[in-house]
GROMACS .gro file of C-alpha atoms in nm:
model
  402
    1MET     CA    1  -0.748   0.627  -3.656
    2ALA     CA    2  -0.434   0.600  -3.445
    3GLU     CA    3  -0.388   0.864  -3.177
    4VAL     CA    4  -0.130   1.135  -3.249
    5VAL     CA    5   0.018   1.313  -2.943
    6ALA     CA    6   0.131   1.670  -2.976
    7GLY     CA    7   0.117   1.650  -3.353
    8ARG     CA    8   0.432   1.439  -3.356
    9PHE     CA    9   0.406   1.087  -3.216
   10GLU     CA   10   0.154   0.845  -3.369
   11LEU     CA   11   0.072   0.570  -3.119
   12ILE     CA   12   0.044   0.241  -3.311
   13GLU     CA   13   0.054  -0.048  -3.066
   14HIS     CA   14   0.066  -0.078  -2.687
   15ILE     CA   15   0.380  -0.264  -2.577
   16ALA     CA   16   0.392  -0.252  -2.199
   17GLN     CA   17   0.255  -0.083  -1.887
   18GLY     CA   18   0.494   0.048  -1.619
   19GLY     CA   19   0.469   0.230  -1.295
   20SER     CA   20   0.530   0.570  -1.449
   21GLY     CA   21   0.340   0.528  -1.775
   22SER     CA   22   0.279   0.309  -2.074
   23VAL     CA   23   0.514   0.220  -2.359
   24TRP     CA   24   0.395   0.223  -2.719
   25LEU     CA   25   0.524   0.131  -3.061
   26ALA     CA   26   0.496   0.469  -3.225
   27ARG     CA   27   0.593   0.664  -3.537
   28ASP     CA   28   0.781   0.989  -3.511
   29LEU     CA   29   0.603   1.191  -3.775
   30ARG     CA   30   0.889   1.438  -3.789
   31SER     CA   31   1.137   1.173  -3.908
   32GLY     CA   32   0.893   0.904  -4.029
   33GLN     CA   33   1.080   0.644  -3.822
   34LEU     CA   34   0.931   0.396  -3.575
   35CYS     CA   35   1.025   0.451  -3.213
   36ALA     CA   36   0.936   0.346  -2.858
   37ALA     CA   37   0.720   0.610  -2.689
   38LYS     CA   38   0.667   0.626  -2.315
   39VAL     CA   39   0.338   0.807  -2.242
   40MET     CA   40   0.238   0.963  -1.910
   41ARG     CA   41  -0.132   1.044  -1.876
   42GLN     CA   42  -0.146   1.207  -1.538
   43SER     CA   43  -0.051   1.535  -1.380
   44TYR     CA   44   0.120   1.396  -1.072
   45SER     CA   45   0.426   1.622  -1.034
   46GLY     CA   46   0.653   1.354  -0.897
   47GLU     CA   47   0.615   1.139  -1.205
   48LEU     CA   48   0.651   1.440  -1.431
   49LEU     CA   49   0.981   1.529  -1.264
   50ARG     CA   50   1.108   1.180  -1.335
   51PHE     CA   51   0.998   1.209  -1.700
   52VAL     CA   52   1.188   1.534  -1.732
   53ARG     CA   53   1.492   1.381  -1.567
   54GLU     CA   54   1.487   1.077  -1.796
   55GLN     CA   55   1.476   1.289  -2.115
   56GLY     CA   56   1.762   1.497  -1.976
   57VAL     CA   57   1.998   1.198  -1.934
   58LYS     CA   58   2.167   1.126  -2.266
   59PHE     CA   59   2.444   0.879  -2.339
   60ASP     CA   60   2.605   0.779  -2.666
   61HIS     CA   61   2.712   0.422  -2.602
   62GLU     CA   62   2.642   0.093  -2.772
   63HIS     CA   63   2.508  -0.071  -2.453
   64LEU     CA   64   2.293   0.216  -2.328
   65LEU     CA   65   1.956   0.349  -2.449
   66THR     CA   66   1.836   0.698  -2.357
   67PRO     CA   67   1.560   0.919  -2.504
   68TYR     CA   68   1.619   1.131  -2.813
   69GLY     CA   69   1.312   1.356  -2.799
   70TRP     CA   70   0.987   1.445  -2.621
   71ALA     CA   71   0.655   1.629  -2.667
   72ALA     CA   72   0.374   1.742  -2.443
   73VAL     CA   73   0.018   1.858  -2.476
   74ASP     CA   74  -0.264   1.895  -2.225
   75ASP     CA   75  -0.230   1.606  -1.975
   76GLN     CA   76   0.001   1.392  -2.196
   77VAL     CA   77   0.380   1.380  -2.197
   78VAL     CA   78   0.572   1.156  -2.443
   79ILE     CA   79   0.938   1.061  -2.431
   80ALA     CA   80   1.072   0.883  -2.740
   81SER     CA   81   1.365   0.640  -2.769
   82GLN     CA   82   1.511   0.424  -3.039
   83LEU     CA   83   1.293   0.114  -3.093
   84MET     CA   84   1.462  -0.205  -2.968
   85ARG     CA   85   1.284  -0.474  -3.170
   86GLY     CA   86   1.405  -0.777  -2.977
   87GLY     CA   87   1.203  -0.731  -2.657
   88ASN     CA   88   1.360  -0.734  -2.310
   89LEU     CA   89   1.567  -0.977  -2.105
   90HIS     CA   90   1.281  -1.046  -1.863
   91THR     CA   91   1.068  -1.186  -2.145
   92ALA     CA   92   1.360  -1.383  -2.286
   93MET     CA   93   1.430  -1.540  -1.949
   94ALA     CA   94   1.060  -1.637  -1.918
   95ASP     CA   95   1.069  -1.790  -2.271
   96TYR     CA   96   1.393  -1.986  -2.242
   97GLY     CA   97   1.444  -2.061  -1.873
   98ALA     CA   98   1.794  -2.077  -1.730
   99PHE     CA   99   2.081  -1.954  -1.951
  100SER     CA  100   2.412  -2.126  -2.011
  101GLU     CA  101   2.719  -1.977  -1.842
  102GLU     CA  102   2.852  -1.864  -2.183
  103LEU     CA  103   2.532  -1.670  -2.258
  104ALA     CA  104   2.512  -1.514  -1.913
  105ALA     CA  105   2.879  -1.411  -1.936
  106GLN     CA  106   2.821  -1.237  -2.269
  107ILE     CA  107   2.534  -1.035  -2.130
  108LEU     CA  108   2.713  -0.952  -1.804
  109VAL     CA  109   3.016  -0.815  -1.988
  110GLN     CA  110   2.807  -0.593  -2.211
  111LEU     CA  111   2.616  -0.453  -1.915
  112LEU     CA  112   2.935  -0.399  -1.717
  113ASP     CA  113   3.067  -0.200  -2.013
  114GLY     CA  114   2.753   0.016  -2.023
  115LEU     CA  115   2.748   0.070  -1.648
  116ALA     CA  116   3.115   0.168  -1.648
  117HIS     CA  117   3.028   0.449  -1.890
  118VAL     CA  118   2.732   0.557  -1.673
  119HIS     CA  119   2.939   0.556  -1.352
  120ALA     CA  120   3.234   0.736  -1.510
  121SER     CA  121   2.995   1.016  -1.600
  122GLY     CA  122   2.886   1.055  -1.239
  123TRP     CA  123   2.554   0.881  -1.271
  124VAL     CA  124   2.396   0.583  -1.090
  125HIS     CA  125   2.118   0.395  -1.274
  126ARG     CA  126   1.941   0.268  -0.956
  127ASP     CA  127   1.706   0.031  -1.139
  128VAL     CA  128   1.917  -0.235  -1.310
  129LYS     CA  129   1.689  -0.534  -1.369
  130ALA     CA  130   1.589  -0.774  -1.645
  131ALA     CA  131   1.293  -0.567  -1.768
  132ASN     CA  132   1.525  -0.271  -1.829
  133VAL     CA  133   1.771  -0.466  -2.040
  134LEU     CA  134   1.659  -0.445  -2.402
  135LEU     CA  135   1.765  -0.672  -2.689
  136GLU     CA  136   1.847  -0.601  -3.050
  137PRO     CA  137   1.730  -0.870  -3.291
  138THR     CA  138   2.044  -1.060  -3.388
  139GLY     CA  139   1.896  -1.399  -3.470
  140ALA     CA  140   2.100  -1.688  -3.335
  141GLY     CA  141   2.434  -1.619  -3.173
  142VAL     CA  142   2.573  -1.330  -2.976
  143PRO     CA  143   2.292  -1.117  -2.828
  144HIS     CA  144   2.336  -0.741  -2.820
  145VAL     CA  145   2.190  -0.572  -2.511
  146ARG     CA  146   2.126  -0.214  -2.401
  147LEU     CA  147   2.043  -0.085  -2.054
  148ALA     CA  148   1.743   0.152  -2.060
  149ASP     CA  149   1.505   0.346  -1.834
  150PHE     CA  150   1.699   0.619  -1.654
  151GLY     CA  151   1.383   0.760  -1.493
  152ILE     CA  152   1.517   0.729  -1.136
  153ALA     CA  153   1.886   0.765  -1.218
  154ALA     CA  154   2.080   0.995  -0.988
  155HIS     CA  155   2.384   1.212  -1.047
  156LYS     CA  156   2.627   1.267  -0.767
  157ASP     CA  157   2.584   1.647  -0.795
  158ALA     CA  158   2.216   1.676  -0.882
  159ALA     CA  159   1.924   1.763  -0.659
  160ARG     CA  160   1.748   1.459  -0.516
  161LEU     CA  161   1.392   1.378  -0.623
  162THR     CA  162   1.335   1.155  -0.320
  163GLU     CA  163   1.348   1.216   0.050
  164LEU     CA  164   1.673   1.144   0.233
  165GLY     CA  165   1.683   0.785   0.347
  166MET     CA  166   1.404   0.674   0.111
  167THR     CA  167   1.477   0.345  -0.065
  168VAL     CA  168   1.450   0.368  -0.441
  169GLY     CA  169   1.473   0.074  -0.682
  170THR     CA  170   1.315  -0.267  -0.739
  171GLU     CA  171   1.269  -0.510  -0.447
  172GLY     CA  172   1.498  -0.807  -0.490
  173TYR     CA  173   1.765  -0.609  -0.669
  174LEU     CA  174   1.852  -0.372  -0.383
  175ALA     CA  175   2.198  -0.387  -0.224
  176PRO     CA  176   2.210  -0.433   0.158
  177GLU     CA  177   2.341  -0.081   0.220
  178LEU     CA  178   2.062   0.075   0.010
  179LYS     CA  179   1.803  -0.100   0.227
  180LEU     CA  180   1.966   0.078   0.520
  181GLY     CA  181   1.918   0.415   0.355
  182ALA     CA  182   2.260   0.472   0.196
  183GLU     CA  183   2.303   0.729  -0.079
  184PRO     CA  184   2.303   0.604  -0.440
  185HIS     CA  185   2.642   0.466  -0.539
  186PRO     CA  186   2.776   0.266  -0.838
  187ALA     CA  187   2.827  -0.039  -0.615
  188GLY     CA  188   2.448  -0.056  -0.582
  189ASP     CA  189   2.410  -0.102  -0.957
  190LEU     CA  190   2.673  -0.371  -0.951
  191TYR     CA  191   2.487  -0.560  -0.679
  192ALA     CA  192   2.173  -0.548  -0.893
  193LEU     CA  193   2.376  -0.685  -1.185
  194GLY     CA  194   2.484  -0.974  -0.960
  195VAL     CA  195   2.119  -1.048  -0.887
  196LEU     CA  196   2.043  -1.041  -1.256
  197GLY     CA  197   2.329  -1.282  -1.321
  198THR     CA  198   2.192  -1.527  -1.065
  199ARG     CA  199   1.848  -1.512  -1.222
  200MET     CA  200   1.987  -1.569  -1.570
  201LEU     CA  201   2.162  -1.886  -1.450
  202GLY     CA  202   1.878  -1.999  -1.227
  203GLY     CA  203   2.123  -2.016  -0.938
  204PRO     CA  204   2.467  -1.902  -0.817
  205GLY     CA  205   2.657  -2.053  -1.111
  206SER     CA  206   3.003  -2.206  -1.105
  207GLY     CA  207   3.347  -2.146  -1.245
  208ALA     CA  208   3.445  -1.795  -1.356
  209VAL     CA  209   3.095  -1.664  -1.398
  210GLY     CA  210   3.003  -1.794  -1.051
  211ARG     CA  211   3.301  -1.611  -0.894
  212VAL     CA  212   3.208  -1.290  -1.071
  213ILE     CA  213   2.845  -1.307  -0.956
  214ALA     CA  214   2.942  -1.397  -0.599
  215ALA     CA  215   3.168  -1.093  -0.581
  216LEU     CA  216   2.904  -0.862  -0.729
  217LEU     CA  217   2.670  -0.981  -0.449
  218ASP     CA  218   2.928  -0.928  -0.174
  219GLU     CA  219   2.805  -0.718   0.121
  220ASP     CA  220   3.122  -0.510   0.094
  221PRO     CA  221   3.063  -0.257  -0.189
  222THR     CA  222   3.437  -0.226  -0.249
  223VAL     CA  223   3.455  -0.596  -0.342
  224ARG     CA  224   3.189  -0.538  -0.608
  225VAL     CA  225   3.371  -0.242  -0.761
  226ARG     CA  226   3.699  -0.434  -0.777
  227MET     CA  227   3.530  -0.733  -0.939
  228ALA     CA  228   3.386  -0.501  -1.207
  229ALA     CA  229   3.746  -0.424  -1.302
  230GLN     CA  230   3.845  -0.789  -1.317
  231ALA     CA  231   3.531  -0.947  -1.471
  232PRO     CA  232   3.599  -0.895  -1.842
  233ALA     CA  233   3.935  -1.072  -1.813
  234LEU     CA  234   3.791  -1.349  -1.591
  235LEU     CA  235   3.505  -1.414  -1.836
  236GLU     CA  236   3.706  -1.383  -2.156
  237GLY     CA  237   3.727  -1.759  -2.202
  238LEU     CA  238   3.345  -1.780  -2.208
  239LEU     CA  239   3.299  -1.508  -2.467
  240ASN     CA  240   3.442  -1.696  -2.766
  241ALA     CA  241   3.219  -2.002  -2.746
  242ASP     CA  242   3.052  -2.110  -3.073
  243GLY     CA  243   2.686  -2.026  -3.038
  244TYR     CA  244   2.501  -1.920  -2.728
  245LEU     CA  245   2.275  -2.177  -2.567
  246VAL     CA  246   2.033  -2.188  -2.276
  247ALA     CA  247   2.067  -2.451  -2.006
  248SER     CA  248   1.833  -2.686  -2.192
  249GLY     CA  249   2.070  -2.692  -2.490
  250GLU     CA  250   1.841  -2.483  -2.712
  251GLU     CA  251   2.006  -2.210  -2.916
  252PHE     CA  252   1.930  -1.859  -2.791
  253GLU     CA  253   1.774  -1.639  -3.059
  254VAL     CA  254   1.654  -1.281  -3.052
  255PHE     CA  255   1.379  -1.232  -3.310
  256ASN     CA  256   1.239  -0.909  -3.451
  257HIS     CA  257   0.919  -0.843  -3.256
  258PHE     CA  258   0.814  -0.564  -3.489
  259GLU     CA  259   0.861  -0.663  -3.853
  260PRO     CA  260   0.862  -0.356  -4.077
  261GLU     CA  261   0.579  -0.485  -4.296
  262GLU     CA  262   0.363  -0.555  -3.989
  263ALA     CA  263   0.425  -0.208  -3.854
  264GLU     CA  264   0.339  -0.054  -4.191
  265SER     CA  265   0.008  -0.244  -4.206
  266THR     CA  266  -0.102  -0.083  -3.880
  267ARG     CA  267  -0.015   0.269  -3.989
  268LYS     CA  268  -0.308   0.503  -4.030
  269VAL     CA  269  -0.328   0.796  -4.274
  270VAL     CA  270  -0.289   1.125  -4.091
  271GLN     CA  271  -0.284   1.485  -4.196
  272ALA     CA  272   0.045   1.632  -4.309
  273VAL     CA  273   0.264   1.739  -4.022
  274PRO     CA  274   0.371   2.106  -4.015
  275GLU     CA  275   0.742   2.158  -4.047
  276THR     CA  276   0.755   2.344  -3.714
  277ILE     CA  277   0.617   2.153  -3.415
  278ALA     CA  278   0.594   2.309  -3.070
  279PRO     CA  279   0.671   2.012  -2.840
  280ALA     CA  280   0.576   2.157  -2.508
  281VAL     CA  281   0.254   2.360  -2.543
  282ALA     CA  282  -0.073   2.267  -2.712
  283PRO     CA  283  -0.251   2.506  -2.954
  284ALA     CA  284  -0.495   2.742  -2.787
  285LYS     CA  285  -0.797   2.555  -2.919
  286ALA     CA  286  -0.684   2.239  -2.737
  287MET     CA  287  -0.650   2.412  -2.405
  288HIS     CA  288  -1.015   2.362  -2.316
  289VAL     CA  289  -0.947   2.005  -2.198
  290MET     CA  290  -0.718   2.085  -1.903
  291PRO     CA  291  -0.560   2.429  -1.949
  292TRP     CA  292  -0.401   2.442  -1.609
  293VAL     CA  293  -0.235   2.108  -1.664
  294ALA     CA  294  -0.094   2.212  -2.001
  295ALA     CA  295   0.041   2.533  -1.856
  296GLY     CA  296   0.189   2.351  -1.559
  297VAL     CA  297   0.351   2.089  -1.777
  298ALA     CA  298   0.510   2.355  -2.002
  299VAL     CA  299   0.642   2.559  -1.708
  300LEU     CA  300   0.766   2.256  -1.513
  301LEU     CA  301   0.934   2.105  -1.817
  302GLY     CA  302   1.099   2.436  -1.895
  303VAL     CA  303   1.229   2.492  -1.543
  304LEU     CA  304   1.349   2.132  -1.501
  305ALA     CA  305   1.512   2.134  -1.844
  306LEU     CA  306   1.711   2.447  -1.751
  307TRP     CA  307   1.817   2.281  -1.424
  308LEU     CA  308   1.918   1.962  -1.604
  309VAL     CA  309   2.118   2.152  -1.867
  310PHE     CA  310   2.290   2.410  -1.651
  311GLY     CA  311   2.310   2.224  -1.318
  312GLN     CA  312   2.366   2.397  -0.984
  313PRO     CA  313   2.431   2.770  -0.944
  314ALA     CA  314   2.775   2.883  -1.056
  315ALA     CA  315   2.858   3.009  -0.707
  316GLU     CA  316   2.897   2.658  -0.582
  317PRO     CA  317   3.233   2.482  -0.648
  318ALA     CA  318   3.232   2.241  -0.940
  319PRO     CA  319   3.297   1.878  -0.855
  320ALA     CA  320   3.599   1.695  -0.992
  321ALA     CA  321   3.514   1.580  -1.341
  322PRO     CA  322   3.545   1.201  -1.386
  323SER     CA  323   3.803   1.070  -1.629
  324ALA     CA  324   3.683   0.967  -1.974
  325SER     CA  325   3.819   0.618  -1.913
  326VAL     CA  326   3.792   0.415  -1.599
  327ALA     CA  327   4.044   0.161  -1.488
  328ALA     CA  328   3.767  -0.046  -1.337
  329SER     CA  329   3.593  -0.107  -1.666
  330PRO     CA  330   3.652  -0.221  -2.022
  331THR     CA  331   3.697   0.078  -2.252
  332ARG     CA  332   3.488   0.144  -2.556
  333SER     CA  333   3.418   0.442  -2.768
  334GLY     CA  334   3.121   0.658  -2.676
  335SER     CA  335   3.041   0.989  -2.517
  336SER     CA  336   2.779   1.105  -2.279
  337THR     CA  337   2.596   1.432  -2.235
  338PRO     CA  338   2.481   1.422  -1.874
  339ALA     CA  339   2.246   1.711  -1.823
  340SER     CA  340   2.251   1.765  -1.448
  341PRO     CA  341   2.612   1.840  -1.353
  342SER     CA  342   2.774   2.174  -1.418
  343PRO     CA  343   2.923   2.178  -1.769
  344ALA     CA  344   3.241   2.353  -1.661
  345LYS     CA  345   3.546   2.132  -1.618
  346SER     CA  346   3.684   2.124  -1.267
  347SER     CA  347   4.039   2.200  -1.159
  348GLU     CA  348   4.239   1.976  -0.930
  349SER     CA  349   4.153   2.210  -0.641
  350SER     CA  350   3.783   2.149  -0.673
  351VAL     CA  351   3.593   2.029  -0.373
  352SER     CA  352   3.566   1.649  -0.354
  353PRO     CA  353   3.223   1.490  -0.309
  354SER     CA  354   3.121   1.438   0.053
  355PRO     CA  355   3.208   1.091   0.186
  356LEU     CA  356   2.937   0.826   0.149
  357ASP     CA  357   2.900   0.622   0.462
  358VAL     CA  358   2.734   0.292   0.368
  359GLY     CA  359   2.770   0.146   0.712
  360ILE     CA  360   2.970  -0.153   0.582
  361SER     CA  361   3.300  -0.292   0.708
  362SER     CA  362   3.595  -0.342   0.477
  363ASN     CA  363   3.941  -0.499   0.498
  364ALA     CA  364   4.097  -0.183   0.355
  365SER     CA  365   4.376   0.003   0.538
  366ALA     CA  366   4.498   0.362   0.510
  367GLY     CA  367   4.742   0.399   0.225
  368GLU     CA  368   4.606   0.110   0.016
  369LYS     CA  369   4.486   0.178  -0.337
  370CYS     CA  370   4.120   0.220  -0.423
  371THR     CA  371   3.945   0.296  -0.753
  372GLN     CA  372   3.772   0.593  -0.911
  373LEU     CA  373   3.430   0.433  -0.863
  374GLU     CA  374   3.505   0.415  -0.488
  375GLU     CA  375   3.587   0.789  -0.467
  376GLY     CA  376   3.395   0.940  -0.174
  377LEU     CA  377   3.303   0.599  -0.028
  378LEU     CA  378   3.333   0.594   0.352
  379VAL     CA  379   3.393   0.253   0.514
  380THR     CA  380   3.505   0.103   0.837
  381GLY     CA  381   3.840  -0.053   0.760
  382ALA     CA  382   4.099  -0.258   0.944
  383GLN     CA  383   4.113  -0.196   1.321
  384HIS     CA  384   3.773  -0.021   1.298
  385ALA     CA  385   3.928   0.287   1.136
  386LYS     CA  386   3.700   0.511   0.931
  387LEU     CA  387   3.845   0.543   0.580
  388VAL     CA  388   3.749   0.742   0.271
  389CYS     CA  389   3.867   0.687  -0.086
  390GLU     CA  390   4.026   1.005  -0.226
  391ARG     CA  391   4.234   1.105  -0.527
  392GLU     CA  392   4.606   1.061  -0.474
  393GLY     CA  393   4.822   1.189  -0.761
  394ALA     CA  394   4.721   0.999  -1.075
  395GLY     CA  395   4.531   0.734  -0.878
  396TYR     CA  396   4.311   0.686  -0.569
  397GLN     CA  397   4.397   0.583  -0.215
  398TRP     CA  398   4.225   0.507   0.116
  399HIS     CA  399   4.280   0.793   0.367
  400PRO     CA  400   4.171   0.833   0.730
  401ALA     CA  401   3.825   0.996   0.727
  402PRO     CA  402   3.809   1.353   0.857
   0.00000   0.00000   0.00000
């Protein structure tokens, strides 16, 4: 009989093993729908904190995938997300080899759209890579992608889960300034996207897509942010091609990895699920396994959930709330419910985020325009002047650093 966790999630088939847990094809017995369930089977507090953070980050956007529910019992914690039946980009790249420029451009634009929404909400993903880009089964033609796994995402106003100066992310995707210990910043995600673009093409690429990728990989983070604003227009000519091919000329197809009839054949008969399910604490009779772990999980989840929902103490000034639309990104409908920042809207007199010194030189000069994604970025500009990007009226401008 298939294992059922916390009376809610029936684990059907193991999909993948990651650093913070395993991923299963599961059935949510509350809704009867199939889902992807990430399961942690250890009591290490650091991993538990990341699980709590991931379930607290919620976005409603067509190119982002975040958890919709969770449950815990004894030494097990489960976070459930919508099931993406087309696998991930890492597997697709292994299956097909190098992509055509048209296919890479289509994927890059979708991910830029999703990242723009993340960054406008004050978040940084910090682990953009092929394995975290999931595919919806579309058959042949335009692939639809979603960026997932916000387990190490950081909000500009949230408490850090890592030590100051500690490098977080996946080796090979890290921007130069992050290797030097810089704070998380949207430009770091854009660099990782440039690495992903290079890997999709099997090299630096040429033409418009090559220029976009080169700029996303620039050592100057301001160049990356500005390219994010220009990329959709630069790549527009590649988005209307008939069919999407890989470099070998084969048509790119995203198949359904979990056919409904196959999933049904693996389903086991389980007892009826009670209408009310307590997601965080096991029944008393189950506590004999590891009672202290169950209690610790419940308390820690409760405390962290309160922190994620209500943010920092009200006595501290609220940061300036980012605009719902960002000039540096294509606009699409969608709303986010970030759990860490304070929910109160800020006034214009709110304290700006402290400058982020990434230790990188820039050609910027005082008085020149910058973008919202560069707000708080501290760079060494022309004539070795320290500059910081700050709000100026309805826009943003480089100012001499204090």
